[in-house]
Amino acid sequence: MLDLWASDSGKQPLLRVQKVRSSLLYTSQRAFPGLSTLPSARMSYLANSLFVRNLSPQVTETVIREVFSSCDEIVKVSFKPYPNNETQFFAQVDFKTSMGVSEGSKLTGTKILGCACSCSVIDPIRQADQARQALAAGDVQLDPRTLVRSSSTPQSLVHAVLVHVSSQVWLSATSSRLHRAVKASAAIMRQDLINPEWTTDVYRTLPKVSHVDVFVSHSWSSSQFLKTLALCLFMNMWMAVKAAVATWIGLSFALVVSMGGPFSLGGTDMLWLTAVLVYLPVAVFVTVLLFGQTITCGRFSPSFWFDRLCVQQNNEEMKKMTIAALPVFVASSSRMLVLGDDTYFERLWCNLELAIFAKCSSDPGAVQYMPLWLAPWILSTIFMDIICITIAPPLESFALDHLSTRIQESFPEDSTMKFFLMLMLTWIFPGMCYLPAALPSFFSHVRKIRQHELTLQHMDCFNIQNAKCTCEPDREIIENQVLELFDDPVEVSNHTDSPGKGHLSPVDNRSPWRRPSINSSWNDRERRKRFRNFNRYVHGPLRESVLRGLGKEVDMPWSLCLICFMPLVFYSAVSVLGCDGNRCDVTAEEVGYDTALQYVVANALSWILGFGLVIPTTHPILLRMVKVVLTVSKNVPTQVCLTAVCTVGAYAWVFTCQGVMTATMTTAIVRLSPSFFAALVLQLSLLTLQLWYFFIRSRLQAQTAHSPQEDCYMEFQ
């Protein structure tokens, strides 16, 4: 327990701090001129972490222990360097209590050391009787110059604790009145995001909170339906994948057991097997993806701050207070989810939210960018995969019946080359039948690359005075927030230079917990200067932070690429267990295997290697080809034609690689051919190198070049 005493106040402390809450303690020479022992120091404490510049660990630890010396126990104070900057570091403080203000202590006033607060320090108390009267009345007015904890405590540290307590009181009041949260399950069930007509009744149903899991940042002009799909993808993706895979494995096991063994399903109708082992698991995936939070009754649903629901849209005064408290809400969120589209970085509100979170959050990697095209692309690709899987077997049988006759006539009965060609064609022809599945990728990959270019263009050309605002009356309120926070210039580095370097933010020396003065006025020169500071911040540090989150326009995670081929993954069980629509021993003999077991094992191994090394590379290859086309040609008809050719080429290349690898591996194992063994080793090495280049190399480069940052595919890592 820490008591702050007025020098002549007698036995009763004017303010008693019972606990130390894990929130922000912010000190600087600029804010506290009395900090003579901490020259040019800036220190912030948030969520049990200190971020310190230009201050030695020894001095920092002394300050920490002095300020929090009355906690039950400081367990540990440890330091680690800030990434890519040797002059900055984090100080991690572990203690057993958290900070609050005792009941009955009521502070009043308007300002503390130039920072606006609802509770503050004004009018020095110089007489003991005045202090006792104020305390008895419950209306305490304090002055930091008259407060000491002990004779050895520097007054500057008392200042810091007092500001911390004052800010904490205002934060508590703000949270209890304005800070609301919505459960995503409830929002989606009520379709508030699809039809977000705000009503007082909806607002009153939202719980009052002091912390939310996810702060949702979005453009009001974008499609509400697409934003709902993006939220479903954010919350339910892995739950849907696990449910679908569990259904697929369970049905496969049940069929094998009920039919009497793995070879007993040979000759079963392939369409029936496809319905059971492909259609049903995919239906489970789509159902859980779209309605997972409803099915689980919101048990796994995070809490969201969604401006259309959590801000009183019909009360202008409360709206102003809520926007003024935006830094508090942002900093009280564990993560920020950006629902991005082509218009996001044109919006005034969106850029302000992102800029505040980039500097107020204790975790610089807690911003996740979710493009709105991603969920429709995944669903449309899966739908087209199902169509291709349905039409592929008849076309494959028709083509193979004609070609196999020619191959058998061209080679001797036991020819190794005949065996190799038959196996290779069984993969290449299904791949050609799979081309319709490329249609969603044809459009989505072009949009992905164009959206990446638009993002850079909008941020490079951003000007707060030209930024769009859906509700024009809100512009003045938002601009006042910018004027409050961005009062210092920011250094903007070259876009291509070392984005991992630390940048001086105009809000670095401002406490996000302080309450801004909504009615403050600035002259035209000051307004232009602060707007210019914000513009420079968007052009520089914020742009580089967003780029780290977006990643390269031609990259895509391995897991996401595999999810897009989910129906084909499920169809592998149909191919292995169904023995291509015939009895397993008959199919094995037709292809050239010695036994049915050889056929089933080789077929299963081919699918496993294909999904691990070959098939997921389809989309990275296609993205790079589309990028080249869009760079080389600016003529739209030419771009469409070349992109269509590239799409066919990408799928043809992938399934040809799969066919050659499968034929080489099976020939090497079944025919025990040394030359095919050598060819198999070479092929696997090249395919592994290709996999490393497309999926692993880019991740390693991002981890090496930048500080930790969640990219737009973080849910798929």
XYZ file of C-alpha atoms in Angstrom, residues 47 61 96 157 346 433 569 641 693 707 710:
11
model
C 0.525 -4.485 -19.377
C 15.234 -0.356 -12.367
C 1.911 -9.655 -7.369
C 8.313 10.246 -8.759
C -8.837 6.469 -48.082
C -10.183 -31.711 -65.853
C -7.730 -33.768 -50.145
C -5.764 -13.126 -72.265
C 11.249 -20.808 -52.124
C 10.062 -6.766 -35.966
C 1.053 -10.418 -37.795
